[in-house]
XYZ file of C-alpha atoms in Angstrom:
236
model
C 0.000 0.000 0.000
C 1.024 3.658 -0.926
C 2.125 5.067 2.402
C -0.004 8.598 3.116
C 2.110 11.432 2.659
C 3.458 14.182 5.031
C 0.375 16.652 3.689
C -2.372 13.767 3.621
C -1.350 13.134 7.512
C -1.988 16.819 8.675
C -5.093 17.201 7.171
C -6.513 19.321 9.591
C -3.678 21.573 9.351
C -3.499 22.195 6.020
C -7.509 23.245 6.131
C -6.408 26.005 8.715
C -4.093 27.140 6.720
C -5.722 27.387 3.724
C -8.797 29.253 5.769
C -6.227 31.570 6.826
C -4.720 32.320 3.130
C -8.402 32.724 2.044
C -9.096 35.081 5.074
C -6.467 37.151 4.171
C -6.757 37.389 -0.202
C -10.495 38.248 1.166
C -9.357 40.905 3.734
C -7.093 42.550 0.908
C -9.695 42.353 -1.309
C -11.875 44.807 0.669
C -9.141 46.691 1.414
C -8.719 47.134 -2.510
C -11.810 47.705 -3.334
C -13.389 49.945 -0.171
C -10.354 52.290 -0.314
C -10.339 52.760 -4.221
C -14.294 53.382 -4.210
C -13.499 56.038 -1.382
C -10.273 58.118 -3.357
C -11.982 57.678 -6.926
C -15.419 58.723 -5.059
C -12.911 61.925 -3.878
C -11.417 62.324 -6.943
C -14.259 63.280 -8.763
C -15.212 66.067 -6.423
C -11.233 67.807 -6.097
C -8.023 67.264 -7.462
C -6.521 68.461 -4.460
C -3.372 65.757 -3.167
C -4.093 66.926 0.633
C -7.745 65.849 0.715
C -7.093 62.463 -1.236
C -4.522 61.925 0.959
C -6.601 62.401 3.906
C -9.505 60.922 3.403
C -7.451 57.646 1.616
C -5.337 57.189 4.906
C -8.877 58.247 7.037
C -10.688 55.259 4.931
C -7.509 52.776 5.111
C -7.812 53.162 9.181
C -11.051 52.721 9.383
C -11.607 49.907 7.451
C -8.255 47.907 9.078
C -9.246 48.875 12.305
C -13.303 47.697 11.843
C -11.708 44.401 9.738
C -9.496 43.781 13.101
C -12.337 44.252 15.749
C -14.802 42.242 13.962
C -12.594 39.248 13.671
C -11.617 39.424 17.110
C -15.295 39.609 18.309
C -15.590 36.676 15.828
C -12.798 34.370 17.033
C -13.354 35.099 20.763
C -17.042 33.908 20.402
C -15.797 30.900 18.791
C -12.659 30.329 20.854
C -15.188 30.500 24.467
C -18.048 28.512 22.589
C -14.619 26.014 22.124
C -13.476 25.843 25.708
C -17.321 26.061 26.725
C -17.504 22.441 25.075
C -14.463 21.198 26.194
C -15.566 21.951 29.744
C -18.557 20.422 29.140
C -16.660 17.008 27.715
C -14.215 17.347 30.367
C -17.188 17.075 33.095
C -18.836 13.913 31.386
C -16.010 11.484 31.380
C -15.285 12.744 34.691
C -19.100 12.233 35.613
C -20.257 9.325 33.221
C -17.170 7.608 31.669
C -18.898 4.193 30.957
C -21.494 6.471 28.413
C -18.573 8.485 26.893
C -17.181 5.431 26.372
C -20.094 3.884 24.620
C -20.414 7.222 22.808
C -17.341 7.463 21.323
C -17.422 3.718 20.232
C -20.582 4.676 18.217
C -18.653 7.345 16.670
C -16.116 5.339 15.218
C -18.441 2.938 14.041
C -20.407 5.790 12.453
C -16.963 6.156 10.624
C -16.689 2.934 9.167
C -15.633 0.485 11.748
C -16.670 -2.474 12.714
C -18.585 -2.744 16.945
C -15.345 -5.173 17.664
C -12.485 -2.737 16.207
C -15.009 0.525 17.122
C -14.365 -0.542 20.960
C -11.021 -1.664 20.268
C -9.682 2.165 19.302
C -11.978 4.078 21.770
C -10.500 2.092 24.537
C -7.168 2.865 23.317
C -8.155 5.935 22.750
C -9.595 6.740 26.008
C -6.764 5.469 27.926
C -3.700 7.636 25.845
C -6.674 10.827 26.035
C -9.730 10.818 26.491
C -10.797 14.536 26.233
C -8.687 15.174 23.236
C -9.689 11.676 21.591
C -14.231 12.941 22.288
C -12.942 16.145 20.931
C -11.219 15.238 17.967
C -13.919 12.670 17.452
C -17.431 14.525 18.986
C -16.739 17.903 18.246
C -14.036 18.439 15.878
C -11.916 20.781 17.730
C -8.217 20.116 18.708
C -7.921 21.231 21.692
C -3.730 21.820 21.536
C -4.818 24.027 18.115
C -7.739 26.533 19.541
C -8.384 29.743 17.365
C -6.335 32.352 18.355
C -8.633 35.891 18.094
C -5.230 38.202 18.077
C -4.005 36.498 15.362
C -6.968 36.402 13.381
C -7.423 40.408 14.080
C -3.693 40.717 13.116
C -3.911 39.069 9.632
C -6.912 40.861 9.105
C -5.420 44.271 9.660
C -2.262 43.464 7.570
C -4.200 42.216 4.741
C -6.530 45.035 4.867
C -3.969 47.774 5.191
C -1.777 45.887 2.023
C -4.412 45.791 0.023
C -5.967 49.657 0.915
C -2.287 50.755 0.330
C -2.574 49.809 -3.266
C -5.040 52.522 -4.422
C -3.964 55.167 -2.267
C -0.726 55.432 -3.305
C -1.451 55.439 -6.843
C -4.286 58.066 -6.231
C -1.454 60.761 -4.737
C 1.631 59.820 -6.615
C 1.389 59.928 -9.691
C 0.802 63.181 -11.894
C -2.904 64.898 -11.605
C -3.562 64.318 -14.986
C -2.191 60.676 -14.151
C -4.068 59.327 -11.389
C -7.490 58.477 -12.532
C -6.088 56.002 -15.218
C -3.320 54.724 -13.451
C -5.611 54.145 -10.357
C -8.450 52.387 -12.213
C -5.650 50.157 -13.991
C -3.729 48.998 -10.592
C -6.745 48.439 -9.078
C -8.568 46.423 -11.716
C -4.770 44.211 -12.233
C -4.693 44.046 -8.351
C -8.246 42.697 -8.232
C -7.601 40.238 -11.139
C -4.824 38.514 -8.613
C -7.278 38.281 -5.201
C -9.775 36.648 -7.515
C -7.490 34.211 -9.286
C -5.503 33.561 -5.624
C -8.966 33.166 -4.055
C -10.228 30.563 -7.032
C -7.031 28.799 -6.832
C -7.735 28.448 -2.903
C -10.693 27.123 -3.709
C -10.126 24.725 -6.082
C -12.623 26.844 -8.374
C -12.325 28.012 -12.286
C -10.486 30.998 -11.736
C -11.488 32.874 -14.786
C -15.378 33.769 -13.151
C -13.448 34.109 -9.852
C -11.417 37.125 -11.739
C -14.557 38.429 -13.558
C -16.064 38.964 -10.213
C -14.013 41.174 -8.684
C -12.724 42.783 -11.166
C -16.057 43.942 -12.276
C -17.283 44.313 -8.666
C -13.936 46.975 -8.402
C -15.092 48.434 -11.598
C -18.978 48.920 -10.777
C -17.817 50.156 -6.688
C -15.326 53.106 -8.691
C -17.945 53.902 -11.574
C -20.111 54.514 -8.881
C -18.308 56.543 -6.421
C -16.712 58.374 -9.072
C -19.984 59.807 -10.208
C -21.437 60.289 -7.016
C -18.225 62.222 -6.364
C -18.356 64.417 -9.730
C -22.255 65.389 -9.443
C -21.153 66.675 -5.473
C -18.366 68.274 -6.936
C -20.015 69.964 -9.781
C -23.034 70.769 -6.986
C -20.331 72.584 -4.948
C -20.745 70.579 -1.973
């Protein structure tokens, strides 16, 4: 028999790590497209490098800071509903360890086993670890690997920021008569790679993947653009 490789044996890592890649081509995808909506939105109301400037660095704050706080709100609820279980699975084999027992037999044989080789590995089980072995098993949560919410803010700030970066700086560097196009272009060539990186992730055709936010980039700039001219042209 083949034996499994080093990637098929760590499984459950590799699906972490590929959540946390897609996480973060998402997070820099907002950043992308939020903060280029924002400085093309301004850009059609002034010219003026100052006010691009500011509200581009205003937007790329705001939307790194509210990416950060929402996945730490996220992760925490998930980490405590986590340890909530694991308290809760720590207190039954402590309580009822026959039943656990019996449970996590079941659970194997749910799995494929046979009853004889079912009891055979829960026992084993049991005796190397019993919490980690119910939940591994029950609940599908490693309890040496828990979700870390200050790493998930982290990532989501970096990725936001990296990605927000993008338009700002080509909004205020180049020439005035410059920016527009050279914006637009980055943008639309920046948003081509989140949705082929996020396809590939995904195992999905990348070429709809690329479609999608590229045109989703477009439609968010067309929009904010105008919106920004008719304020402009208002004198607001």
């Amino acid at each position: 028999m083949t034996e499994p490789t080093h990637a098929e044996a760590h499984q459950g890592s590799l699906g972490s790590r590929l959540n946390w890649l897609r996480a973060a081509v998402l997070g820099a995808n907002d950043g992308i497209v939020s903060t280029a909506g924002l400085v093309v939105g301004v850009a059609g109301a002034t010219d003026d490098r100052s006010a691009l400037l500011t509200a581009g660095l205003a937007g790329l704050l705001a939307g790194s800071m509210s990416m950060a706080a929402g996945e730490y709100v996220s992760v925490s609820t998930q980490r405590d509903s986590e340890r909530a279980a694991l308290a809760l699975e720590r207190r039954e084999l402590r309580e009822q360890p026959e039943a656990e027992l019996d449970e996590l037999t079941e659970l194997l044989r749910e799995r494929g086993l046979s009853r004889q080789v079912a009891r055979e590995a829960a026992v084993q089980l049991t005796e190397r670890d019993a919490l980690k072995a119910h939940a591994r098993v029950e609940l599908g949560i490693d309890p040496d690997d828990l979700t870390n919410p200050w790493h998930a803010a982290w990532a989501s700030f970096l990725a936001f920021t990296a990605g927000a970066l993008l338009p700002l700086l080509a909004m205020v560097l180049p020439p005035v008569d410059r920016r527009l196009p050279v914006t637009v272009a980055s943008v639309l060539i920046a948003l081509a790679g989140t949705g082929w990186s996020s396809a590939r992730l995904g195992s999905a055709a990348a070429g709809r993947a690329v479609l999608r936010t590229m045109g989703g980039g477009a439609l968010a700039m067309g929009v904010t653009y105008a919106a920004g001219a008719l304020l402009g042209a208002a004198g607001v």
